[in-house]
Coordinates of N, CA and C and ligand atoms in Angstrom, one line a residue:
M1289 N -30.8 -45.5 -29.2 CA -30.3 -44.1 -28.8 C -29.3 -43.6 -29.8
I1290 N -29.4 -42.4 -30.2 CA -28.5 -41.8 -31.2 C -27.2 -41.3 -30.6
K1291 N -26.1 -41.7 -31.2 CA -24.8 -41.2 -30.8 C -24.6 -39.9 -31.6
I1292 N -24.6 -38.8 -30.9 CA -24.6 -37.5 -31.6 C -23.1 -37.1 -31.9
H1293 N -22.2 -37.4 -31.0 CA -20.8 -37.1 -31.3 C -20.2 -38.3 -32.0
L1294 N -19.6 -38.1 -33.1 CA -18.9 -39.2 -33.8 C -17.5 -39.2 -33.5
T1295 N -16.9 -40.4 -33.5 CA -15.5 -40.5 -33.2 C -14.7 -40.2 -34.6
E1296 N -13.4 -40.0 -34.4 CA -12.6 -39.8 -35.6 C -12.7 -40.9 -36.6
R1297 N -12.7 -42.2 -36.1 CA -12.8 -43.3 -36.9 C -14.2 -43.4 -37.7
Q1298 N -15.2 -43.0 -36.9 CA -16.6 -43.0 -37.6 C -16.6 -42.0 -38.7
E1299 N -16.0 -40.8 -38.5 CA -16.0 -39.8 -39.5 C -15.2 -40.3 -40.7
K1300 N -14.1 -41.1 -40.5 CA -13.3 -41.7 -41.6 C -14.2 -42.7 -42.4
I1301 N -14.9 -43.5 -41.6 CA -15.8 -44.5 -42.3 C -16.8 -43.8 -43.2
I1302 N -17.4 -42.7 -42.7 CA -18.3 -42.0 -43.6 C -17.7 -41.5 -44.8
D1303 N -16.5 -40.9 -44.7 CA -15.7 -40.4 -45.9 C -15.4 -41.6 -46.9
I1304 N -15.0 -42.7 -46.3 CA -14.7 -43.9 -47.2 C -16.0 -44.3 -47.9
V1305 N -17.1 -44.4 -47.2 CA -18.3 -44.8 -47.8 C -18.8 -43.8 -48.9
K1306 N -18.7 -42.5 -48.6 CA -19.1 -41.5 -49.5 C -18.3 -41.7 -50.8
A1307 N -17.0 -41.9 -50.7 CA -16.2 -42.0 -51.9 C -16.2 -43.3 -52.7
N1308 N -16.7 -44.4 -52.0 CA -16.6 -45.7 -52.7 C -17.9 -46.5 -52.7
Q1309 N -19.0 -45.8 -52.4 CA -20.3 -46.6 -52.2 C -20.8 -47.2 -53.5
P1310 N -21.4 -48.4 -53.5 CA -21.5 -49.2 -52.3 C -20.2 -49.9 -52.0
I1311 N -20.0 -50.1 -50.7 CA -18.7 -50.7 -50.3 C -19.0 -51.7 -49.1
T1312 N -18.4 -52.8 -49.2 CA -18.6 -53.9 -48.1 C -17.8 -53.5 -46.9
S1313 N -18.2 -54.1 -45.8 CA -17.5 -53.8 -44.5 C -16.1 -54.3 -44.6
E1314 N -15.9 -55.4 -45.4 CA -14.5 -56.0 -45.6 C -13.6 -54.9 -46.2
N1315 N -14.1 -54.3 -47.3 CA -13.3 -53.3 -48.0 C -13.1 -52.0 -47.2
I1316 N -14.1 -51.7 -46.4 CA -13.9 -50.5 -45.5 C -12.8 -50.9 -44.5
A1317 N -12.8 -52.1 -44.0 CA -11.8 -52.5 -43.0 C -10.4 -52.5 -43.6
K1318 N -10.3 -53.0 -44.9 CA -9.0 -53.0 -45.5 C -8.5 -51.6 -45.7
K1319 N -9.3 -50.6 -46.1 CA -8.8 -49.3 -46.3 C -8.3 -48.7 -44.9
L1320 N -9.0 -49.1 -43.9 CA -8.6 -48.5 -42.6 C -7.5 -49.4 -41.9
K1321 N -7.1 -50.5 -42.5 CA -6.1 -51.4 -42.0 C -6.6 -51.9 -40.6
L1322 N -7.9 -52.3 -40.5 CA -8.4 -52.8 -39.3 C -9.2 -54.1 -39.7
T1323 N -9.6 -54.9 -38.6 CA -10.4 -56.1 -38.9 C -11.8 -55.7 -39.0
R1324 N -12.6 -56.6 -39.6 CA -14.1 -56.4 -39.7 C -14.7 -56.3 -38.4
S1325 N -14.3 -57.2 -37.5 CA -14.9 -57.2 -36.2 C -14.6 -55.9 -35.4
T1326 N -13.5 -55.3 -35.6 CA -13.2 -54.0 -34.9 C -14.2 -53.0 -35.4
L1327 N -14.5 -53.0 -36.7 CA -15.4 -52.0 -37.2 C -16.8 -52.2 -36.9
R1328 N -17.2 -53.4 -36.5 CA -18.6 -53.7 -36.4 C -19.4 -52.8 -35.6
P1329 N -18.9 -52.4 -34.3 CA -19.7 -51.5 -33.5 C -19.9 -50.1 -34.2
D1330 N -18.8 -49.6 -34.9 CA -18.9 -48.3 -35.5 C -20.0 -48.4 -36.6
L1331 N -20.0 -49.4 -37.4 CA -20.9 -49.5 -38.5 C -22.3 -49.7 -37.9
A1332 N -22.5 -50.4 -36.8 CA -23.8 -50.5 -36.2 C -24.3 -49.1 -35.8
I1333 N -23.4 -48.3 -35.1 CA -23.8 -47.0 -34.7 C -24.2 -46.1 -35.9
L1334 N -23.4 -46.1 -36.9 CA -23.7 -45.2 -38.1 C -25.0 -45.7 -38.8
T1335 N -25.3 -47.0 -38.8 CA -26.5 -47.5 -39.4 C -27.7 -47.1 -38.6
M1336 N -27.6 -47.3 -37.2 CA -28.7 -47.0 -36.3 C -29.0 -45.5 -36.4
A1337 N -28.0 -44.7 -36.5 CA -28.2 -43.3 -36.5 C -28.8 -42.8 -37.8
G1338 N -28.8 -43.7 -38.8 CA -29.4 -43.3 -40.1 C -28.5 -42.6 -41.0
I1339 N -27.2 -42.6 -40.7 CA -26.2 -41.9 -41.5 C -25.7 -42.9 -42.7
L1340 N -25.6 -44.2 -42.3 CA -25.3 -45.2 -43.4 C -26.5 -46.1 -43.5
D1341 N -26.5 -46.7 -44.7 CA -27.6 -47.7 -44.9 C -26.9 -49.0 -45.4
A1342 N -27.2 -50.1 -44.9 CA -26.6 -51.4 -45.3 C -27.5 -52.2 -46.2
R1343 N -27.1 -52.6 -47.4 CA -27.9 -53.5 -48.2 C -27.2 -54.8 -48.3
P1344 N -27.9 -55.9 -47.9 CA -27.3 -57.2 -47.9 C -26.7 -57.5 -49.3
K1345 N -25.5 -58.1 -49.2 CA -24.7 -58.5 -50.4 C -24.3 -57.4 -51.3
V1346 N -24.6 -56.2 -51.0 CA -24.2 -55.0 -51.8 C -23.2 -54.2 -51.1
G1347 N -23.5 -53.8 -49.9 CA -22.6 -53.0 -49.1 C -23.3 -51.8 -48.4
Y1348 N -22.4 -50.9 -48.0 CA -22.9 -49.7 -47.3 C -23.0 -48.5 -48.2
F1349 N -24.1 -47.7 -48.0 CA -24.4 -46.5 -48.7 C -24.4 -45.3 -47.7
F1350 N -24.1 -44.1 -48.2 CA -24.2 -42.9 -47.4 C -25.7 -42.4 -47.7
T1351 N -26.4 -42.2 -46.6 CA -27.8 -41.8 -46.8 C -28.0 -40.3 -47.2
G1352 N -27.0 -39.6 -47.0 CA -27.1 -38.1 -47.2 C -27.4 -37.3 -46.0
K1353 N -27.7 -38.1 -44.9 CA -28.0 -37.4 -43.7 C -26.8 -37.0 -42.9
T1354 N -26.8 -35.8 -42.3 CA -25.7 -35.4 -41.5 C -26.1 -35.7 -40.0
V1355 N -25.2 -35.5 -39.1 CA -25.5 -35.7 -37.7 C -26.6 -34.7 -37.3
F1356 N -26.6 -33.5 -37.9 CA -27.6 -32.5 -37.5 C -29.0 -32.9 -38.0
N1357 N -29.0 -33.5 -39.3 CA -30.3 -34.0 -39.8 C -30.9 -35.0 -38.8
V1358 N -30.0 -35.9 -38.3 CA -30.4 -37.0 -37.4 C -31.0 -36.4 -36.1
I1359 N -30.3 -35.4 -35.6 CA -30.7 -34.8 -34.3 C -32.1 -34.1 -34.6
S1360 N -32.2 -33.4 -35.7 CA -33.4 -32.7 -36.1 C -34.6 -33.7 -36.2
E1361 N -34.3 -34.8 -36.9 CA -35.4 -35.8 -37.0 C -35.8 -36.4 -35.7
K1362 N -34.8 -36.6 -34.8 CA -35.1 -37.1 -33.5 C -36.0 -36.1 -32.7
I1363 N -35.7 -34.8 -32.8 CA -36.5 -33.8 -32.0 C -37.9 -33.7 -32.6
R1364 N -38.0 -33.7 -34.0 CA -39.3 -33.7 -34.6 C -40.2 -34.9 -34.2
G1365 N -39.5 -36.0 -33.9 CA -40.3 -37.2 -33.6 C -40.8 -37.2 -32.2
I1366 N -40.3 -36.3 -31.3 CA -40.8 -36.3 -29.9 C -42.1 -35.5 -29.9
K1367 N -43.1 -36.1 -29.3 CA -44.4 -35.4 -29.2 C -44.5 -34.7 -27.8
V1368 N -45.4 -33.7 -27.8 CA -45.6 -32.9 -26.6 C -46.1 -33.9 -25.5
T1369 N -46.9 -34.9 -25.8 CA -47.4 -35.8 -24.8 C -46.3 -36.6 -24.1
D1370 N -45.2 -36.8 -24.8 CA -44.0 -37.5 -24.2 C -43.3 -36.7 -23.2
R1371 N -43.5 -35.4 -23.2 CA -42.6 -34.5 -22.4 C -43.4 -33.6 -21.5
K1372 N -44.7 -33.5 -21.7 CA -45.5 -32.6 -20.9 C -45.4 -32.8 -19.4
S1373 N -45.5 -31.7 -18.6 CA -45.5 -31.9 -17.2 C -46.9 -31.4 -16.6
V1374 N -47.0 -31.5 -15.3 CA -48.3 -31.2 -14.6 C -48.6 -29.7 -14.6
P1375 N -49.8 -29.3 -15.1 CA -50.0 -27.9 -15.0 C -50.4 -27.4 -13.7
I1376 N -50.1 -26.1 -13.4 CA -50.6 -25.5 -12.1 C -51.8 -24.7 -12.5
I1377 N -52.9 -25.0 -11.8 CA -54.2 -24.4 -12.2 C -54.9 -23.7 -11.0
V1378 N -55.6 -22.6 -11.3 CA -56.5 -22.0 -10.3 C -57.8 -21.7 -11.1
D1379 N -58.9 -21.6 -10.3 CA -60.2 -21.2 -10.9 C -60.2 -19.7 -11.1
E1380 N -61.0 -19.3 -12.1 CA -61.2 -17.9 -12.4 C -61.6 -17.0 -11.2
Q1381 N -62.3 -17.6 -10.3 CA -62.8 -16.8 -9.2 C -61.7 -16.6 -8.1
T1382 N -60.6 -17.3 -8.2 CA -59.5 -17.1 -7.2 C -59.0 -15.7 -7.2
S1383 N -58.7 -15.2 -6.0 CA -58.2 -13.8 -5.9 C -56.8 -13.7 -6.5
I1384 N -56.4 -12.5 -6.9 CA -55.1 -12.3 -7.4 C -54.1 -12.7 -6.3
Y1385 N -54.4 -12.3 -5.1 CA -53.5 -12.5 -3.9 C -53.3 -14.1 -3.8
D1386 N -54.4 -14.8 -3.8 CA -54.2 -16.3 -3.6 C -53.5 -16.9 -4.8
A1387 N -53.7 -16.4 -6.0 CA -53.0 -16.9 -7.2 C -51.5 -16.6 -7.0
I1388 N -51.1 -15.4 -6.5 CA -49.7 -15.1 -6.3 C -49.1 -16.1 -5.2
V1389 N -49.9 -16.4 -4.2 CA -49.4 -17.4 -3.2 C -49.2 -18.7 -3.9
T1390 N -50.1 -19.1 -4.7 CA -50.0 -20.4 -5.5 C -48.7 -20.4 -6.3
M1391 N -48.4 -19.3 -6.9 CA -47.2 -19.2 -7.8 C -46.0 -19.4 -6.9
F1392 N -45.9 -18.9 -5.7 CA -44.8 -19.1 -4.8 C -44.7 -20.6 -4.4
I1393 N -45.9 -21.1 -3.9 CA -45.9 -22.4 -3.3 C -45.5 -23.4 -4.4
E1394 N -46.0 -23.3 -5.6 CA -45.7 -24.2 -6.7 C -44.4 -24.0 -7.4
D1395 N -43.8 -22.9 -7.0 CA -42.5 -22.5 -7.6 C -42.6 -22.5 -9.2
T1396 N -43.6 -21.7 -9.6 CA -43.8 -21.6 -11.1 C -43.9 -20.1 -11.5
G1397 N -43.8 -19.8 -12.8 CA -44.0 -18.4 -13.2 C -45.3 -18.2 -13.9
T1398 N -45.9 -19.3 -14.3 CA -47.2 -19.2 -15.1 C -48.2 -20.1 -14.5
I1399 N -49.4 -19.5 -14.4 CA -50.6 -20.3 -13.8 C -51.7 -20.3 -14.9
F1400 N -52.3 -21.5 -15.1 CA -53.4 -21.6 -16.0 C -54.7 -21.4 -15.2
V1401 N -55.6 -20.8 -15.9 CA -56.9 -20.5 -15.2 C -58.0 -21.2 -15.9
T1402 N -58.9 -21.8 -15.0 CA -60.0 -22.5 -15.6 C -61.4 -22.0 -15.1
S1403 N -62.4 -22.2 -16.0 CA -63.8 -21.9 -15.6 C -64.6 -23.2 -15.9
N1404 N -65.3 -23.6 -14.9 CA -66.0 -24.9 -15.0 C -65.1 -26.1 -15.4
G1405 N -63.9 -26.0 -15.1 CA -62.9 -27.0 -15.4 C -62.2 -26.9 -16.7
Y1406 N -62.6 -25.9 -17.5 CA -62.0 -25.8 -18.9 C -61.1 -24.6 -18.9
L1407 N -60.1 -24.6 -19.7 CA -59.1 -23.5 -19.8 C -59.8 -22.2 -20.2
S1408 N -59.6 -21.2 -19.4 CA -60.2 -19.9 -19.7 C -59.1 -18.8 -19.9
G1409 N -57.9 -19.0 -19.3 CA -56.9 -18.0 -19.4 C -55.5 -18.5 -18.8
V1410 N -54.6 -17.5 -18.9 CA -53.3 -17.8 -18.3 C -52.8 -16.5 -17.7
V1411 N -52.1 -16.6 -16.5 CA -51.6 -15.5 -15.8 C -50.2 -15.7 -15.4
S1412 N -49.3 -14.7 -15.6 CA -47.9 -14.9 -15.3 C -47.4 -13.8 -14.5
R1413 N -46.1 -13.8 -14.2 CA -45.4 -12.9 -13.2 C -45.7 -11.4 -13.6
K1414 N -45.6 -11.1 -14.9 CA -45.7 -9.7 -15.3 C -47.2 -9.2 -15.1
D1415 N -48.1 -10.1 -15.3 CA -49.6 -9.7 -15.0 C -49.7 -9.4 -13.5
F1416 N -49.1 -10.2 -12.7 CA -49.2 -10.0 -11.2 C -48.5 -8.7 -10.9
L1417 N -47.4 -8.4 -11.4 CA -46.6 -7.2 -11.1 C -47.4 -6.0 -11.5
K1418 N -48.0 -6.1 -12.7 CA -48.8 -5.0 -13.2 C -49.9 -4.6 -12.3
S1419 N -50.6 -5.7 -11.8 CA -51.8 -5.5 -10.9 C -51.3 -4.9 -9.6
A1420 N -50.1 -5.3 -9.1 CA -49.6 -4.8 -7.9 C -49.2 -3.3 -8.0
I1421 N -48.4 -3.0 -9.0 CA -47.9 -1.6 -9.1 C -49.1 -0.7 -9.6
G1422 N -50.1 -1.3 -10.1 CA -51.3 -0.5 -10.5 C -52.2 -0.2 -9.3
G1423 N -51.9 -0.8 -8.2 CA -52.6 -0.5 -7.0 C -54.0 -1.2 -6.9
M1424 N -54.1 -2.3 -7.6 CA -55.4 -3.1 -7.5 C -55.6 -3.7 -6.1
N1425 N -56.8 -3.9 -5.8 CA -57.1 -4.6 -4.5 C -56.9 -6.1 -4.8
L1426 N -55.7 -6.7 -4.4 CA -55.3 -8.0 -4.8 C -56.2 -9.1 -4.1
S1427 N -56.7 -8.8 -2.9 CA -57.5 -9.8 -2.2 C -58.9 -9.9 -2.7
N1428 N -59.4 -8.8 -3.2 CA -60.8 -8.8 -3.7 C -61.0 -8.9 -5.2
T1429 N -60.0 -8.9 -5.9 CA -60.1 -8.9 -7.4 C -59.8 -10.4 -7.9
P1430 N -60.7 -10.9 -8.6 CA -60.5 -12.3 -9.2 C -59.4 -12.2 -10.2
V1431 N -58.6 -13.3 -10.3 CA -57.5 -13.4 -11.3 C -58.0 -13.3 -12.7
A1432 N -59.3 -13.5 -13.0 CA -59.9 -13.4 -14.3 C -59.8 -12.0 -14.9
V1433 N -59.7 -11.0 -14.0 CA -59.6 -9.6 -14.4 C -58.3 -9.3 -15.1
I1434 N -57.2 -10.0 -14.7 CA -55.9 -9.6 -15.2 C -55.3 -10.7 -16.1
M1435 N -55.9 -11.8 -16.3 CA -55.3 -12.9 -17.1 C -55.4 -12.6 -18.6
T1436 N -54.6 -13.3 -19.3 CA -54.7 -13.3 -20.8 C -55.8 -14.4 -21.1
R1437 N -56.8 -13.9 -21.8 CA -58.0 -14.7 -21.9 C -58.1 -15.5 -23.2
M1438 N -58.8 -16.6 -23.2 CA -59.2 -17.4 -24.4 C -60.0 -16.4 -25.3
P1439 N -59.9 -16.4 -26.6 CA -59.1 -17.3 -27.5 C -57.7 -16.7 -27.7
N1440 N -57.2 -15.8 -26.9 CA -55.9 -15.3 -27.1 C -54.7 -16.1 -26.5
V1441 N -55.1 -17.2 -25.9 CA -54.1 -18.1 -25.3 C -53.5 -19.0 -26.3
I1442 N -52.2 -19.0 -26.4 CA -51.5 -19.9 -27.3 C -51.4 -21.3 -26.7
V1443 N -51.8 -22.3 -27.4 CA -51.9 -23.6 -26.8 C -51.1 -24.6 -27.6
T1444 N -50.8 -25.8 -27.1 CA -50.3 -26.9 -27.8 C -51.1 -28.1 -27.6
Y1445 N -50.9 -29.2 -28.4 CA -51.7 -30.4 -28.4 C -50.8 -31.6 -28.1
P1446 N -51.4 -32.7 -27.5 CA -50.5 -33.8 -27.2 C -49.8 -34.4 -28.4
E1447 N -50.4 -34.3 -29.6 CA -49.7 -35.0 -30.7 C -48.8 -34.0 -31.5
E1448 N -48.8 -32.8 -31.0 CA -47.9 -31.8 -31.7 C -46.4 -32.2 -31.4
S1449 N -45.5 -31.9 -32.4 CA -44.1 -32.1 -32.2 C -43.6 -31.1 -31.1
I1450 N -42.7 -31.6 -30.3 CA -42.1 -30.7 -29.3 C -41.3 -29.6 -29.9
L1451 N -40.8 -29.8 -31.2 CA -40.2 -28.7 -31.9 C -41.2 -27.6 -32.2
D1452 N -42.3 -27.9 -32.7 CA -43.4 -26.9 -33.0 C -43.8 -26.2 -31.7
A1453 N -43.9 -26.9 -30.6 CA -44.2 -26.2 -29.3 C -43.1 -25.2 -28.9
A1454 N -41.9 -25.6 -29.1 CA -40.7 -24.8 -28.7 C -40.8 -23.5 -29.6
M1455 N -41.1 -23.7 -30.9 CA -41.2 -22.6 -31.8 C -42.3 -21.6 -31.4
K1456 N -43.4 -22.1 -30.9 CA -44.4 -21.2 -30.4 C -44.0 -20.4 -29.2
L1457 N -43.2 -21.0 -28.3 CA -42.7 -20.3 -27.2 C -41.8 -19.1 -27.6
I1458 N -41.0 -19.4 -28.7 CA -40.1 -18.3 -29.2 C -40.9 -17.2 -29.9
E1459 N -41.7 -17.7 -30.8 CA -42.5 -16.8 -31.7 C -43.3 -15.8 -30.9
H1460 N -44.0 -16.3 -29.8 CA -44.9 -15.5 -29.0 C -44.2 -14.9 -27.8
E1461 N -42.9 -15.2 -27.6 CA -42.2 -14.6 -26.5 C -42.9 -14.9 -25.1
I1462 N -43.2 -16.2 -24.9 CA -43.9 -16.6 -23.7 C -43.1 -17.8 -23.0
D1463 N -43.4 -18.0 -21.8 CA -42.6 -19.0 -21.0 C -43.2 -20.4 -21.0
S1464 N -44.6 -20.4 -21.3 CA -45.3 -21.7 -21.0 C -46.5 -21.8 -22.0
L1465 N -46.8 -23.1 -22.3 CA -47.9 -23.4 -23.2 C -48.8 -24.4 -22.5
P1466 N -50.1 -24.2 -22.4 CA -51.0 -25.2 -21.9 C -51.1 -26.3 -23.0
V1467 N -51.1 -27.6 -22.5 CA -51.4 -28.7 -23.4 C -52.9 -29.0 -23.3
V1468 N -53.6 -28.9 -24.4 CA -55.0 -29.1 -24.3 C -55.6 -30.1 -25.3
R1469 N -56.8 -30.6 -24.9 CA -57.5 -31.5 -25.8 C -58.8 -30.8 -26.1
E1470 N -59.2 -30.5 -27.3 CA -60.4 -29.8 -27.6 C -61.6 -30.7 -27.5
V1471 N -62.7 -30.2 -26.9 CA -63.9 -31.0 -26.7 C -65.1 -30.1 -27.1
V1472 N -66.2 -30.8 -27.6 CA -67.4 -30.0 -27.9 C -68.4 -30.2 -26.7
L1473 N -68.8 -29.1 -26.2 CA -69.7 -29.2 -25.0 C -71.2 -29.5 -25.5
E1474 N -72.0 -29.8 -24.5 CA -73.4 -30.1 -24.9 C -74.1 -29.0 -25.6
N1475 N -73.7 -27.8 -25.3 CA -74.4 -26.6 -26.0 C -73.7 -26.4 -27.4
G1476 N -72.8 -27.2 -27.8 CA -72.3 -27.1 -29.1 C -71.0 -26.3 -29.1
E1477 N -70.7 -25.6 -28.0 CA -69.5 -24.8 -28.0 C -68.2 -25.6 -27.8
K1478 N -67.1 -25.1 -28.3 CA -65.9 -25.8 -28.1 C -65.2 -25.3 -26.8
A1479 N -64.5 -26.3 -26.2 CA -63.8 -25.9 -24.9 C -62.5 -26.7 -24.9
C1480 N -61.6 -26.3 -24.0 CA -60.2 -27.0 -24.0 C -60.0 -27.6 -22.6
E1481 N -59.9 -28.9 -22.7 CA -59.5 -29.7 -21.4 C -58.0 -29.5 -21.3
L1482 N -57.6 -29.2 -20.0 CA -56.2 -28.9 -19.7 C -55.5 -30.2 -19.3
I1483 N -54.5 -30.7 -20.1 CA -53.9 -32.0 -19.7 C -52.4 -31.9 -19.4
G1484 N -51.9 -30.7 -19.5 CA -50.4 -30.6 -19.1 C -49.9 -29.2 -19.5
R1485 N -48.6 -29.1 -19.4 CA -47.9 -27.9 -19.8 C -46.6 -28.2 -20.4
V1486 N -46.2 -27.3 -21.3 CA -44.8 -27.3 -21.9 C -44.2 -26.0 -21.6
T1487 N -43.0 -26.0 -20.9 CA -42.4 -24.7 -20.5 C -41.0 -24.6 -21.1
K1488 N -40.4 -23.5 -20.9 CA -39.0 -23.3 -21.3 C -38.1 -24.4 -20.6
T1489 N -38.5 -24.7 -19.4 CA -37.7 -25.7 -18.6 C -37.8 -27.1 -19.3
T1490 N -39.0 -27.4 -19.8 CA -39.2 -28.7 -20.6 C -38.2 -28.8 -21.7
I1491 N -38.1 -27.7 -22.4 CA -37.2 -27.6 -23.6 C -35.7 -27.7 -23.2
T1492 N -35.4 -27.0 -22.1 CA -34.0 -26.9 -21.6 C -33.6 -28.3 -21.2
R1493 N -34.5 -29.1 -20.5 CA -34.2 -30.4 -20.0 C -33.9 -31.3 -21.2
L1494 N -34.8 -31.2 -22.2 CA -34.6 -32.0 -23.4 C -33.2 -31.7 -24.1
F1495 N -32.9 -30.4 -24.2 CA -31.7 -30.0 -24.8 C -30.5 -30.6 -24.0
V1496 N -30.6 -30.6 -22.7 CA -29.5 -31.2 -21.9 C -29.4 -32.7 -22.1
E1497 N -30.5 -33.4 -22.2 CA -30.5 -34.8 -22.4 C -29.9 -35.1 -23.7
L1498 N -30.2 -34.4 -24.8 CA -29.6 -34.6 -26.1 C -28.1 -34.3 -26.0
G1499 N -27.8 -33.3 -25.2 CA -26.4 -32.8 -25.2 C -25.5 -33.9 -24.5
I1500 N -26.0 -34.4 -23.4 CA -25.2 -35.4 -22.7 C -25.3 -36.8 -23.2
N1501 N -26.3 -36.9 -24.2 CA -26.4 -38.2 -25.0 C -26.7 -39.4 -24.1
E1502 N -27.6 -39.3 -23.2 CA -28.0 -40.4 -22.4 C -29.1 -41.2 -22.9
Ligands
ADP1173 P1 -43.5 -13.5 -17.5 O1 -44.7 -12.6 -17.1 O2 -43.0 -14.3 -16.3 O3 -42.5 -12.7 -18.2 P2 -44.5 -14.6 -20.0 O4 -43.4 -13.9 -20.8 O5 -44.8 -16.0 -20.3 O6 -44.1 -14.6 -18.5 O7 -45.8 -13.8 -20.1 C1 -45.9 -12.5 -20.7 C2 -47.3 -12.2 -21.1 O8 -47.8 -13.2 -22.0 C3 -48.3 -12.2 -19.9 O9 -49.2 -11.1 -20.1 C4 -49.1 -13.5 -20.0 O10 -50.4 -13.4 -19.5 C5 -49.0 -13.8 -21.4 N1 -48.9 -15.3 -21.7 C6 -48.2 -16.2 -21.0 N2 -48.3 -17.4 -21.6 C7 -49.2 -17.3 -22.6 C8 -49.8 -18.2 -23.5 N3 -49.5 -19.5 -23.5 N4 -50.7 -17.7 -24.5 C9 -50.9 -16.3 -24.5 N5 -50.4 -15.4 -23.6 C10 -49.6 -15.9 -22.7

């Protein structure tokens, strides 16, 4: 686990290493007027965080990484598959009315739509509102009529970095991404198996976890 907030002493150690590298733990301890064993946990944290590097018999080096580099590296290392949650799905033939009921029951803002089990579209609160104020017959119109349709759906993949997925949410100004696996059907056409979702809540949760450093 990465310690994101550094103590005053850890900041001092980094400054000493920067100015005197390579430097042994003994010499760092002397400069701080502390014992080596007192310093050991701090050096362990700074090494684990990737801020310092220890070479046997030589001493400590500053790696050039800042705390922010370390956080950034950590976020880039997290894959969509590690964080994805369960998608809320309706079939294309579902009425707009029933899809709205699903949205309330599942307490979600975005629903993914499938045809023959494969992703065919996405429908969100604004789409529903548009259909309602436009006076559509909600009970007799399938959700397929109002959804944003493939290939215009922005998707993410299990192996994609969570940072790239978050950037897609911002860039396209959307709340949710389907996590898909591409498959080739018997007729040679490509289709997307729906295996999860990444939403703004996914990213907010991760942000809070990193913030409270658990
Ligand atoms: P809301 O409607 O709750 O504001 P969004 O901002 O996510 O939610 O949706 C705005 C529009 O973008 C809607 O028309 C919706 O169909 C579409 N949309 C939502 N998610 C995606 C996505 N992953 N790819 C493409 N379009 C999307």
